[in-house]
Amino acid sequence: MRLTVAQALVRYLAVQFAERDGQRVRLIRGVFGIFGHGNLPGLGEALLRHKELDLPFYRFQNEQAMVHAAMAYAKHMNRLSTFACTSSIGPGATNMVTGAAAATINRLPVLLLPADYFANRFPDPVLQQLEHPLDFDASVNDAFRPVARFFARITRPEQLLAALPQAMRVLSDPVDTGAVVLALPEDLQTEAYDWPEDFFEPKVWRVRRPPPEPEAIALAAEMIRQAERPLVIAGGGVRYSGAAQALARLAERHGLPVAETQAGKGSLPWDHPLNVGPLGASGGTAANALAERADLVVAVGTRLTDFPTASKTLFQHPRVRFVGVNIAPGDAHKMGALAVVADAREALVALAEALEGHGVAQPYRKEIAEARKAWQEELARLTEEGGSLSQARAIATVNRFFPEAVVINAAGSMPGDLLKLWRARDPQGYHVEYGYSTMGYEIPAGLGVRLADPSREIVVFIGDGSYLMMNSELVTARAYGLPIVVVLVENRGFQSIHGLQRSLGSPEFGNELRDFRGEHVPVDFAAHARALGAEAWEAASQEELERALREAKSANGVRVVVVHVDPSQRVPGYGFWDVPVAEVSQVPEVTEARRRYEEAIKRRRLLF
């Protein structure tokens, strides 16, 4: 079959499928792209037939944004399906590097197709080509290498015959998945080749569910039986393996409390009696108190980063032990854990069976209930009405109006506040990117989730700082009829990092939206949203917010609610996060902050 390299690539992507538990979906559901001279003649021409191939194309406004949208789509599809993203050479390609890093860190599959310099090197240098004095083969696309799970520069047509199956293998592998990058020279995309017809036969990539080793399950079950104060941590692996029901059965049958990470929130409904809420640096009083005294921690599908572990200061029991249930061996062994390397659902089912007849003691059950009750009372205090409008009250109000929505966020103070305050009813209803905490992820992610799930309302929380970084995809949402609700919290700058700055003893510097005179810079965000085609409302009080949400809920399309909140009303922290303080300073407040820091890090534990 004689086709150009780009035509062969598009035809191949159109017949790739992922399958798990009998569910078969398109592995590459479509293509996001922005065209330039590097990809227009090749991939641009090949995608003209996208309707015939059922490979829809969406033109975005920013290359980083389209990678975020592909990530969000893949996350909502539990990593079984994703989008390809194509850009021209040069800034279009490097704009995708941040998205690639976010995808790999969050272990979400995305396929990136940046253009590259001419393979024949006749136009040398071509427009936007990097010239390296000592490396003739260097390209800006080499920037993808450290942030990609798989990288290949295709310089001959037949290389696709080997590279594409490897790329699909990585995309569909629950351990190896992340950003997959195929750099495509501009001239090569248009070059014709005689392809074997069977290369374009439909291919099904079966997503594996490795079972746990019986010996590991037996040891883990015995450790739980011996423990007086066990605690389960639910991470993103619970969501991606569809293990929520298995987790609930394990917790209910044996009385095990379950704490949540950002990626695992919603694994148990917010009102489940054994859901003790978030833990760690962004955690709450219940989970953190139980974690501090736990003698056994069962970490399921979590990377145990600095936030859920409170920078390794959280677990203070002198004989605390860990069981790591994870499909990735590197994560399963963290904290010196007994490693149960397996699919989360399979491991939880096996563990529940191995614990038959066992349950935690009644005094511990009572402590769990009391800790949970105290945490719910604290949440009620944080969101009670009265006074100026706070971010916490705004979150609670939106949650009340949109209880079944998918909530989306990524950066600033809102991830921590949402983790504490949002009442998630299922894993798919909570979507916060906190592996890379990428400012600007939020609105593109709303588009990705909308494409994955047309049935639920999408509520995007975004701060004014993130909105100013990347708001252009409101136009994309409007162009393709992708309705979302954007709750834009206006607090005059980067208040999350401003709060951290003040906690380190420093006065405000470089974080609030001020001019050179120190005056706040006014921005009419509602007018800006309307200029991009959205319907917009403003609210500065509880009553105005409720009225705006009521109207936005009854409307359709792209809706932006600008909420003016009091930045001084902050949700307190209940856990430690290791951010060093200057050891020597002429500012007394910094010296005092250093003293508090040195006291806090005494609780750090190296667990082997």
Coordinates of C-alpha atoms in Angstrom, one line a residue:
M1 CA 0.0 0.0 0.0
R2 CA 1.8 3.1 -1.2
L3 CA 1.3 5.9 1.3
T4 CA 3.3 8.8 2.7
V5 CA 4.8 8.4 6.2
A6 CA 2.2 10.7 7.6
Q7 CA -0.7 8.9 5.9
A8 CA 0.6 5.5 7.1
L9 CA 0.9 6.9 10.6
V10 CA -2.7 8.2 10.7
R11 CA -4.1 5.0 9.2
Y12 CA -2.2 2.9 11.8
L13 CA -3.4 5.0 14.7
A14 CA -7.0 4.7 13.5
V15 CA -7.0 0.9 14.0
Q16 CA -5.4 0.6 17.5
F17 CA -7.5 -0.6 20.4
A18 CA -7.1 -1.2 24.1
E19 CA -9.0 -3.9 26.0
R20 CA -9.4 -4.7 29.6
D21 CA -12.0 -6.9 31.3
G22 CA -13.7 -7.3 27.9
Q23 CA -14.1 -3.6 27.4
R24 CA -12.5 -2.5 24.1
V25 CA -12.0 1.2 23.2
R26 CA -10.0 3.1 20.7
L27 CA -6.4 3.6 22.0
I28 CA -6.0 6.8 20.0
R29 CA -9.4 8.5 19.9
G30 CA -8.4 11.5 17.8
V31 CA -5.8 14.2 17.2
F32 CA -5.3 17.6 18.7
G33 CA -3.1 19.9 16.7
I34 CA -1.8 23.2 15.6
F35 CA -0.3 23.4 12.1
G36 CA 2.9 25.0 11.0
H37 CA 5.3 24.5 8.1
G38 CA 6.7 21.5 9.9
N39 CA 3.6 19.4 10.0
L40 CA 1.1 21.0 7.6
P41 CA 2.3 19.3 4.3
G42 CA 2.6 15.9 6.0
L43 CA 0.3 15.2 8.9
G44 CA -2.0 18.1 7.9
E45 CA -2.6 16.5 4.5
A46 CA -2.9 13.0 6.0
L47 CA -5.6 14.2 8.5
L48 CA -7.8 15.5 5.7
R49 CA -9.3 12.0 5.7
H50 CA -9.9 11.9 9.5
K51 CA -13.6 11.6 9.1
E52 CA -13.3 8.6 7.0
L53 CA -11.0 7.0 9.5
D54 CA -13.1 8.1 12.5
L55 CA -10.1 10.0 13.9
P56 CA -11.6 13.4 14.8
F57 CA -9.3 16.5 14.7
Y58 CA -9.5 19.4 17.0
R59 CA -7.5 22.6 16.4
F60 CA -6.3 24.1 19.8
Q61 CA -4.9 27.6 20.6
N62 CA -1.8 26.5 22.5
E63 CA 0.3 23.4 22.2
Q64 CA 0.8 22.9 25.9
A65 CA -2.9 23.1 26.4
M66 CA -3.6 20.3 23.9
V67 CA -1.3 18.0 25.8
H68 CA -3.1 18.8 29.0
A69 CA -6.4 18.0 27.3
A70 CA -5.1 14.7 26.1
M71 CA -3.9 13.9 29.7
A72 CA -7.2 14.8 31.2
Y73 CA -9.1 12.6 28.6
A74 CA -6.8 9.7 29.3
K75 CA -7.2 10.1 33.1
H76 CA -11.0 10.1 32.8
M77 CA -10.8 7.1 30.6
N78 CA -8.7 5.3 33.3
R79 CA -5.7 5.3 30.9
L80 CA -7.4 3.1 28.3
S81 CA -7.6 5.8 25.6
T82 CA -5.9 9.0 24.8
F83 CA -5.4 11.6 22.0
A84 CA -2.4 12.3 19.8
C85 CA -1.0 15.8 19.7
T86 CA 0.8 17.3 16.7
S87 CA 2.8 20.5 16.4
S88 CA 5.2 22.1 14.0
I89 CA 9.0 22.2 14.7
G90 CA 10.4 24.9 17.0
P91 CA 8.3 26.7 19.6
G92 CA 5.3 24.6 18.8
A93 CA 7.2 21.5 19.8
T94 CA 8.9 22.9 22.9
N95 CA 5.5 24.2 24.0
M96 CA 4.6 20.6 24.5
V97 CA 7.5 19.7 26.8
T98 CA 5.7 20.9 29.9
G99 CA 2.7 18.8 29.0
A100 CA 4.9 15.8 28.4
A101 CA 6.5 16.2 31.8
A102 CA 3.1 16.4 33.4
A103 CA 1.9 13.3 31.6
T104 CA 4.9 11.2 32.5
I105 CA 5.0 12.3 36.2
N106 CA 1.2 11.6 36.5
R107 CA 1.7 8.3 34.5
L108 CA -0.9 9.2 31.9
P109 CA -0.6 8.1 28.2
V110 CA -0.3 10.8 25.6
L111 CA 1.1 10.5 22.1
L112 CA 3.1 13.6 20.9
L113 CA 4.0 14.1 17.2
P114 CA 6.3 17.1 16.9
A115 CA 7.8 18.0 13.6
D116 CA 11.6 17.9 13.2
Y117 CA 14.3 19.3 10.9
F118 CA 14.7 18.0 7.4
A119 CA 16.0 14.4 7.4
N120 CA 17.8 15.1 4.1
R121 CA 19.4 18.2 5.6
F122 CA 19.3 20.1 2.3
P123 CA 17.6 23.1 3.8
D124 CA 20.1 23.5 6.7
P125 CA 19.3 25.3 8.8
V126 CA 15.6 25.3 8.1
L127 CA 13.4 27.9 9.8
Q128 CA 13.2 27.3 13.6
Q129 CA 16.0 24.7 13.5
L130 CA 18.4 24.6 16.4
E131 CA 22.1 24.7 15.3
H132 CA 24.4 23.0 17.8
P133 CA 28.1 23.7 17.1
L134 CA 29.2 20.1 18.2
D135 CA 26.2 18.0 17.6
F136 CA 24.9 17.8 14.0
D137 CA 21.9 15.7 15.0
A138 CA 20.7 17.9 17.9
S139 CA 17.1 19.2 17.7
V140 CA 14.9 21.1 20.0
N141 CA 12.9 17.8 20.2
D142 CA 15.8 16.3 22.3
A143 CA 14.3 18.3 25.1
F144 CA 11.6 15.6 25.2
R145 CA 14.0 12.8 26.1
P146 CA 14.2 13.3 29.9
V147 CA 10.4 13.8 30.2
A148 CA 9.2 11.1 27.8
R149 CA 8.7 7.4 28.6
F150 CA 9.5 6.6 24.9
F151 CA 11.2 8.7 22.4
A152 CA 12.1 8.0 18.7
R153 CA 13.2 10.3 15.9
I154 CA 12.0 8.7 12.7
T155 CA 14.5 9.3 9.9
R156 CA 13.4 6.6 7.4
P157 CA 9.9 5.4 6.6
E158 CA 10.5 1.8 7.5
Q159 CA 11.4 2.8 11.0
L160 CA 7.7 3.3 11.7
L161 CA 7.2 -0.5 11.3
A162 CA 9.2 -1.1 14.5
A163 CA 8.6 2.3 16.4
L164 CA 4.8 2.4 16.2
P165 CA 4.2 -1.0 17.9
Q166 CA 6.7 0.0 20.6
A167 CA 4.9 3.3 21.1
M168 CA 1.5 1.6 21.4
R169 CA 2.9 -0.9 23.9
V170 CA 4.1 1.9 26.2
L171 CA 0.9 3.9 25.9
S172 CA -1.2 0.8 26.9
D173 CA 1.2 -0.5 29.6
P174 CA 0.0 0.5 33.2
V175 CA 3.5 0.6 34.5
D176 CA 5.5 2.1 31.6
T177 CA 2.9 4.6 30.4
G178 CA 3.5 8.3 30.1
A179 CA 4.4 10.7 27.2
V180 CA 5.3 8.9 24.0
V181 CA 7.2 11.1 21.5
L182 CA 7.7 10.4 17.8
A183 CA 9.7 13.2 16.3
L184 CA 8.9 13.4 12.6
P185 CA 11.2 15.3 10.1
E186 CA 9.3 17.7 7.9
D187 CA 10.4 16.1 4.6
L188 CA 10.0 12.5 5.9
Q189 CA 6.3 13.1 6.6
T190 CA 5.6 13.6 2.9
E191 CA 7.8 10.8 1.6
A192 CA 6.0 7.8 0.1
Y193 CA 6.8 4.1 0.9
D194 CA 5.3 0.7 0.0
W195 CA 3.8 -0.5 3.3
P196 CA 2.7 -4.1 4.0
E197 CA -1.0 -4.1 4.1
D198 CA -1.2 -6.2 7.2
F199 CA 0.5 -3.4 9.1
F200 CA -2.9 -1.7 9.0
E201 CA -4.9 -4.6 10.3
P202 CA -6.7 -3.7 13.6
K203 CA -4.6 -4.4 16.6
V204 CA -5.8 -4.9 20.2
W205 CA -3.5 -4.1 23.1
R206 CA -4.7 -6.0 26.2
V207 CA -4.1 -4.0 29.4
R208 CA -2.7 -6.5 31.9
R209 CA -4.0 -7.1 35.4
P210 CA -1.1 -9.0 37.0
P211 CA -2.3 -11.0 40.1
P212 CA -0.4 -10.8 43.3
E213 CA 2.0 -13.5 44.5
P214 CA 0.2 -15.7 47.0
E215 CA 3.2 -15.5 49.3
A216 CA 3.1 -11.7 49.3
I217 CA -0.6 -11.7 50.1
A218 CA -0.2 -14.2 52.9
L219 CA 2.6 -12.0 54.5
A220 CA 0.5 -8.8 54.0
A221 CA -2.6 -10.4 55.6
E222 CA -0.5 -11.6 58.6
M223 CA 0.9 -8.1 59.1
I224 CA -2.7 -6.7 59.1
R225 CA -3.8 -9.4 61.6
Q226 CA -0.9 -8.5 63.9
A227 CA -1.5 -4.7 63.7
E228 CA -3.5 -2.9 66.3
R229 CA -3.9 0.4 64.3
P230 CA -3.8 -0.3 60.5
L231 CA -4.5 2.4 58.0
V232 CA -5.1 2.1 54.3
I233 CA -4.0 4.9 51.8
A234 CA -5.9 5.0 48.6
G235 CA -3.9 6.4 45.6
G236 CA -4.5 6.8 41.9
G237 CA -4.0 3.1 41.3
V238 CA -7.3 2.4 42.9
R239 CA -9.0 4.6 40.4
Y240 CA -7.1 3.4 37.3
S241 CA -7.6 -0.3 38.1
G242 CA -11.3 0.2 38.8
A243 CA -10.7 -1.1 42.4
A244 CA -13.1 1.2 44.3
Q245 CA -15.6 -1.6 45.0
A246 CA -12.9 -4.0 46.0
L247 CA -11.4 -1.3 48.4
A248 CA -14.9 -0.7 49.9
R249 CA -15.4 -4.5 50.5
L250 CA -11.9 -4.8 52.2
A251 CA -12.5 -1.8 54.4
E252 CA -16.1 -2.8 55.4
R253 CA -15.4 -6.4 56.0
H254 CA -12.3 -5.8 58.2
G255 CA -13.0 -2.4 59.7
L256 CA -10.0 -0.7 58.0
P257 CA -9.9 3.1 57.8
V258 CA -9.1 4.6 54.4
A259 CA -7.2 7.9 53.9
E260 CA -7.1 9.7 50.5
T261 CA -4.4 11.1 48.3
Q262 CA -5.2 13.7 45.5
A263 CA -5.2 10.9 42.9
G264 CA -7.2 8.5 45.1
K265 CA -9.9 10.9 46.3
G266 CA -13.4 9.5 45.8
S267 CA -12.2 5.9 46.0
L268 CA -14.7 5.7 48.9
P269 CA -17.6 8.2 48.9
W270 CA -17.0 11.2 51.1
D271 CA -19.7 10.1 53.6
H272 CA -18.5 6.5 53.9
P273 CA -18.0 5.8 57.6
L274 CA -14.5 4.4 57.0
N275 CA -13.3 7.3 54.7
V276 CA -11.2 9.4 57.1
G277 CA -10.4 12.0 54.5
P278 CA -7.1 13.3 53.1
L279 CA -3.7 12.9 54.7
G280 CA -0.4 14.5 54.7
A281 CA 0.6 18.1 54.0
S282 CA -2.8 18.8 52.5
G283 CA -4.5 16.4 54.8
G284 CA -7.1 16.8 57.6
T285 CA -7.2 16.2 61.3
A286 CA -8.7 12.7 61.1
A287 CA -6.4 11.0 58.6
N288 CA -3.3 12.7 60.0
A289 CA -4.0 11.7 63.5
L290 CA -4.6 8.1 62.6
A291 CA -1.5 8.0 60.4
E292 CA 0.7 9.5 63.1
R293 CA -0.2 6.6 65.4
A294 CA -0.6 3.8 62.8
D295 CA 1.5 0.7 63.4
L296 CA 0.8 -0.5 59.8
V297 CA 0.2 1.4 56.6
V298 CA -1.2 -0.3 53.5
A299 CA -0.4 2.0 50.6
V300 CA -2.5 1.1 47.6
G301 CA -1.6 2.5 44.2
T302 CA 0.2 5.6 45.5
R303 CA 3.7 7.0 44.8
L304 CA 4.0 8.2 48.4
T305 CA 5.3 11.6 47.5
D306 CA 6.1 14.4 49.9
F307 CA 2.5 15.6 50.2
P308 CA 0.8 12.4 51.4
T309 CA 3.7 11.5 53.7
A310 CA 4.1 15.1 55.0
S311 CA 7.6 15.0 53.8
K312 CA 8.2 11.8 55.8
T313 CA 7.2 13.4 59.1
L314 CA 3.7 11.9 59.3
F315 CA 4.2 8.3 60.5
Q316 CA 5.5 8.5 64.0
H317 CA 4.7 5.0 65.5
P318 CA 8.1 3.6 66.6
R319 CA 7.5 0.3 65.0
V320 CA 5.4 1.4 62.0
R321 CA 5.6 -1.0 59.0
F322 CA 4.3 -0.6 55.4
V323 CA 2.7 -2.8 52.8
G324 CA 3.0 -1.4 49.3
V325 CA 0.3 -2.6 46.8
N326 CA 1.3 -1.3 43.4
I327 CA 1.6 -2.4 39.8
A328 CA 4.9 -0.5 39.6
P329 CA 7.7 -2.3 41.5
G330 CA 9.5 0.9 42.3
D331 CA 6.5 2.3 44.1
A332 CA 5.6 -0.9 45.8
H333 CA 9.0 -1.0 47.6
K334 CA 8.9 2.6 48.9
M335 CA 9.2 3.3 52.7
G336 CA 10.8 -0.1 53.1
A337 CA 7.4 -1.8 52.4
L338 CA 6.5 -5.4 51.9
A339 CA 6.0 -5.2 48.2
V340 CA 2.8 -6.6 46.7
V341 CA 3.5 -6.0 43.0
A342 CA 0.1 -6.4 41.3
D343 CA -3.0 -4.8 39.9
A344 CA -4.7 -2.9 42.7
R345 CA -8.1 -4.6 42.2
E346 CA -6.7 -8.1 42.1
A347 CA -4.5 -7.5 45.1
L348 CA -7.4 -6.0 47.2
V349 CA -9.7 -8.9 46.3
A350 CA -7.0 -11.4 47.3
L351 CA -6.2 -9.6 50.5
A352 CA -9.9 -9.5 51.6
E353 CA -10.1 -13.2 51.1
A354 CA -6.9 -13.8 53.1
L355 CA -8.2 -11.8 56.0
E356 CA -11.5 -13.8 56.3
G357 CA -12.7 -13.7 59.9
H358 CA -10.5 -10.8 60.9
G359 CA -11.5 -7.3 62.0
V360 CA -9.9 -4.4 63.9
A361 CA -10.7 -4.2 67.6
Q362 CA -13.7 -2.2 68.8
P363 CA -11.7 0.6 70.6
Y364 CA -9.9 1.4 67.3
R365 CA -13.3 1.4 65.5
K366 CA -14.5 3.9 68.0
E367 CA -11.4 6.1 67.6
I368 CA -11.9 6.1 63.8
A369 CA -15.5 7.2 64.2
E370 CA -14.6 9.9 66.6
A371 CA -11.8 11.2 64.5
R372 CA -14.0 11.3 61.5
K373 CA -16.8 13.1 63.4
A374 CA -14.3 15.8 64.6
W375 CA -13.1 16.3 61.0
Q376 CA -16.6 16.8 59.7
E377 CA -17.2 19.4 62.4
E378 CA -14.0 21.2 61.4
L379 CA -15.1 21.2 57.7
A380 CA -18.5 22.7 58.8
R381 CA -16.7 25.4 60.7
L382 CA -14.5 26.3 57.7
T383 CA -17.5 26.7 55.4
E384 CA -20.0 28.3 57.7
E385 CA -21.7 31.4 56.4
G386 CA -21.0 34.9 57.7
G387 CA -18.5 37.6 57.0
S388 CA -16.8 38.1 53.7
L389 CA -16.8 35.4 51.0
S390 CA -13.9 32.9 51.4
Q391 CA -12.5 30.4 49.0
A392 CA -13.7 27.6 51.3
R393 CA -17.2 28.9 51.3
A394 CA -17.1 29.3 47.5
I395 CA -16.0 25.7 47.1
A396 CA -18.7 24.4 49.4
T397 CA -21.4 26.4 47.6
V398 CA -20.3 25.2 44.2
N399 CA -20.3 21.6 45.5
R400 CA -23.9 22.1 46.7
F401 CA -25.1 23.3 43.4
F402 CA -23.1 20.7 41.3
P403 CA -22.9 17.6 43.6
E404 CA -22.6 15.2 40.6
A405 CA -20.1 17.2 38.6
V406 CA -16.5 16.4 37.7
V407 CA -14.4 19.0 39.5
I408 CA -11.1 19.9 37.9
N409 CA -8.1 21.8 39.3
A410 CA -4.3 21.7 39.3
A411 CA -2.4 24.5 41.1
G412 CA -2.3 27.1 43.8
S413 CA -4.1 26.8 47.1
M414 CA -7.2 25.2 45.6
P415 CA -5.9 21.6 45.3
G416 CA -5.4 21.5 49.1
D417 CA -8.7 23.1 49.8
L418 CA -10.6 20.9 47.3
L419 CA -9.0 17.8 48.7
K420 CA -10.3 18.7 52.1
L421 CA -13.7 20.3 51.2
W422 CA -15.0 18.7 48.0
R423 CA -17.5 15.9 48.7
A424 CA -16.5 13.4 46.0
R425 CA -19.0 10.6 45.5
D426 CA -17.0 8.5 43.1
P427 CA -13.4 8.5 41.8
Q428 CA -14.4 10.0 38.4
G429 CA -16.0 13.0 40.1
Y430 CA -12.7 14.4 41.4
H431 CA -9.9 15.4 38.9
V432 CA -6.9 17.3 40.3
E433 CA -3.5 17.2 38.6
Y434 CA -1.1 17.5 41.4
G435 CA 1.8 15.3 40.2
Y436 CA 3.3 18.3 38.4
S437 CA 0.8 20.9 39.7
T438 CA 0.8 22.7 36.3
M439 CA -0.7 26.2 36.3
G440 CA -2.9 26.4 33.2
Y441 CA -3.9 22.8 33.1
E442 CA -7.4 23.5 34.3
I443 CA -9.4 24.8 31.3
P444 CA -7.8 22.4 28.7
A445 CA -8.4 19.6 31.1
G446 CA -12.1 20.6 31.2
L447 CA -12.2 20.0 27.4
G448 CA -10.5 16.6 27.7
V449 CA -12.9 15.4 30.4
R450 CA -15.9 16.7 28.4
L451 CA -14.8 14.7 25.4
A452 CA -14.4 11.6 27.6
D453 CA -17.7 12.1 29.4
P454 CA -20.5 14.1 27.8
S455 CA -23.0 13.0 30.5
R456 CA -21.7 14.9 33.5
E457 CA -21.4 18.6 34.2
I458 CA -17.7 19.7 34.2
V459 CA -16.8 22.3 36.8
V460 CA -13.3 23.8 36.4
F461 CA -11.8 25.7 39.4
I462 CA -9.1 28.1 38.5
G463 CA -7.3 30.9 40.2
D464 CA -6.8 34.3 38.6
G465 CA -3.0 33.6 38.3
S466 CA -3.5 30.4 36.4
Y467 CA -6.3 31.9 34.3
L468 CA -3.9 34.7 33.1
M469 CA -1.4 32.0 32.1
M470 CA -3.7 30.0 29.9
N471 CA -7.3 31.0 29.1
S472 CA -7.3 30.7 25.3
E473 CA -8.9 27.3 25.3
L474 CA -12.2 28.9 26.2
V475 CA -12.3 29.7 22.4
T476 CA -11.7 26.0 21.6
A477 CA -14.5 24.9 23.9
R478 CA -16.8 27.4 22.2
A479 CA -15.7 26.3 18.7
Y480 CA -16.3 22.6 19.2
G481 CA -19.4 22.9 21.4
L482 CA -17.8 21.6 24.6
P483 CA -19.9 23.0 27.5
I484 CA -18.0 23.6 30.8
V485 CA -18.5 25.7 33.9
V486 CA -15.4 27.7 34.9
V487 CA -15.3 29.0 38.5
L488 CA -12.6 31.7 38.4
V489 CA -11.5 32.6 42.0
E490 CA -10.2 36.1 41.9
N491 CA -7.9 36.8 44.9
R492 CA -5.4 39.3 43.3
G493 CA -2.4 37.1 42.5
F494 CA -0.5 34.0 43.4
Q495 CA -2.0 33.7 46.9
S496 CA -0.9 30.1 47.5
I497 CA 2.8 30.9 47.1
H498 CA 2.2 34.2 48.9
G499 CA 0.9 32.3 51.9
L500 CA 3.9 30.1 51.8
Q501 CA 6.1 33.2 51.5
R502 CA 4.6 34.7 54.7
S503 CA 4.9 31.4 56.6
L504 CA 8.6 31.5 55.9
G505 CA 8.8 34.9 57.5
S506 CA 9.1 37.0 54.4
P507 CA 6.9 40.0 53.6
E508 CA 5.0 40.0 50.3
F509 CA 7.3 40.1 47.3
G510 CA 6.5 39.3 43.7
N511 CA 3.4 37.2 44.2
E512 CA 0.4 39.5 44.4
L513 CA -0.9 41.3 41.2
R514 CA 0.4 44.8 42.0
D515 CA 2.0 47.5 40.0
F516 CA 5.4 49.2 40.7
R517 CA 3.7 51.5 43.2
G518 CA 2.3 48.6 45.2
E519 CA -1.3 49.1 44.0
H520 CA -3.4 46.2 43.0
V521 CA -3.9 45.9 39.2
P522 CA -7.6 45.6 38.4
V523 CA -8.5 43.0 35.8
D524 CA -12.0 42.7 34.4
F525 CA -12.1 38.9 34.1
A526 CA -15.8 38.7 33.3
A527 CA -15.4 41.1 30.4
H528 CA -12.4 39.1 29.2
A529 CA -14.3 35.8 29.3
R530 CA -17.2 37.4 27.4
A531 CA -14.8 38.6 24.8
L532 CA -13.7 35.0 24.3
G533 CA -17.3 33.9 23.7
A534 CA -18.3 32.7 27.2
E535 CA -21.3 33.7 29.2
A536 CA -20.0 35.3 32.4
W537 CA -21.2 36.3 35.9
E538 CA -19.5 38.0 38.9
A539 CA -20.0 37.4 42.6
A540 CA -18.6 39.1 45.6
S541 CA -21.0 37.8 48.3
Q542 CA -22.7 34.5 49.2
E543 CA -26.0 35.7 47.8
E544 CA -24.5 36.8 44.5
L545 CA -22.6 33.5 44.2
E546 CA -25.7 31.5 44.7
R547 CA -27.6 33.6 42.1
A548 CA -24.8 33.3 39.6
L549 CA -24.5 29.5 40.0
R550 CA -28.2 29.1 39.7
E551 CA -28.2 30.9 36.4
A552 CA -25.1 29.2 35.2
K553 CA -26.6 25.8 36.0
S554 CA -29.7 26.5 33.9
A555 CA -27.6 27.8 31.0
N556 CA -25.4 25.8 28.5
G557 CA -22.2 26.3 26.6
V558 CA -19.1 27.9 28.1
R559 CA -19.9 29.6 31.4
V560 CA -17.5 31.6 33.6
V561 CA -18.4 32.6 37.2
V562 CA -15.9 35.1 38.6
V563 CA -15.8 34.8 42.4
H564 CA -14.2 37.7 44.3
V565 CA -12.9 36.2 47.6
D566 CA -11.2 37.5 50.6
P567 CA -7.6 36.3 50.3
S568 CA -7.0 36.7 54.0
Q569 CA -9.5 33.9 54.9
R570 CA -7.5 30.8 54.3
V571 CA -8.0 27.1 55.1
P572 CA -5.4 26.2 57.7
G573 CA -2.9 23.5 57.2
Y574 CA -2.9 20.4 59.3
G575 CA 0.3 18.8 58.1
F576 CA 4.0 19.6 57.5
W577 CA 5.5 20.3 54.1
D578 CA 9.3 20.5 53.9
V579 CA 10.2 23.9 52.4
P580 CA 13.6 25.1 53.7
V581 CA 13.9 28.4 55.4
A582 CA 17.0 30.7 55.1
E583 CA 19.5 29.5 57.7
V584 CA 20.8 33.1 58.2
S585 CA 18.7 36.2 57.8
Q586 CA 18.6 39.8 59.1
V587 CA 14.8 39.6 59.2
P588 CA 13.6 38.5 62.7
E589 CA 10.5 36.8 61.2
V590 CA 12.7 34.6 59.0
T591 CA 14.9 33.6 61.9
E592 CA 11.8 32.6 63.9
A593 CA 10.5 30.6 60.9
R594 CA 13.9 28.8 60.7
R595 CA 13.6 27.9 64.3
R596 CA 10.1 26.4 63.7
Y597 CA 11.4 24.6 60.6
E598 CA 14.3 23.0 62.5
E599 CA 11.8 21.7 65.1
A600 CA 9.5 20.3 62.5
I601 CA 12.2 18.4 60.6
K602 CA 13.2 16.5 63.7
R603 CA 10.1 14.4 63.0
R604 CA 11.5 13.2 59.6
R605 CA 11.9 9.5 59.4
L606 CA 14.0 7.5 57.0
L607 CA 12.1 4.2 56.7
F608 CA 14.0 1.3 55.1

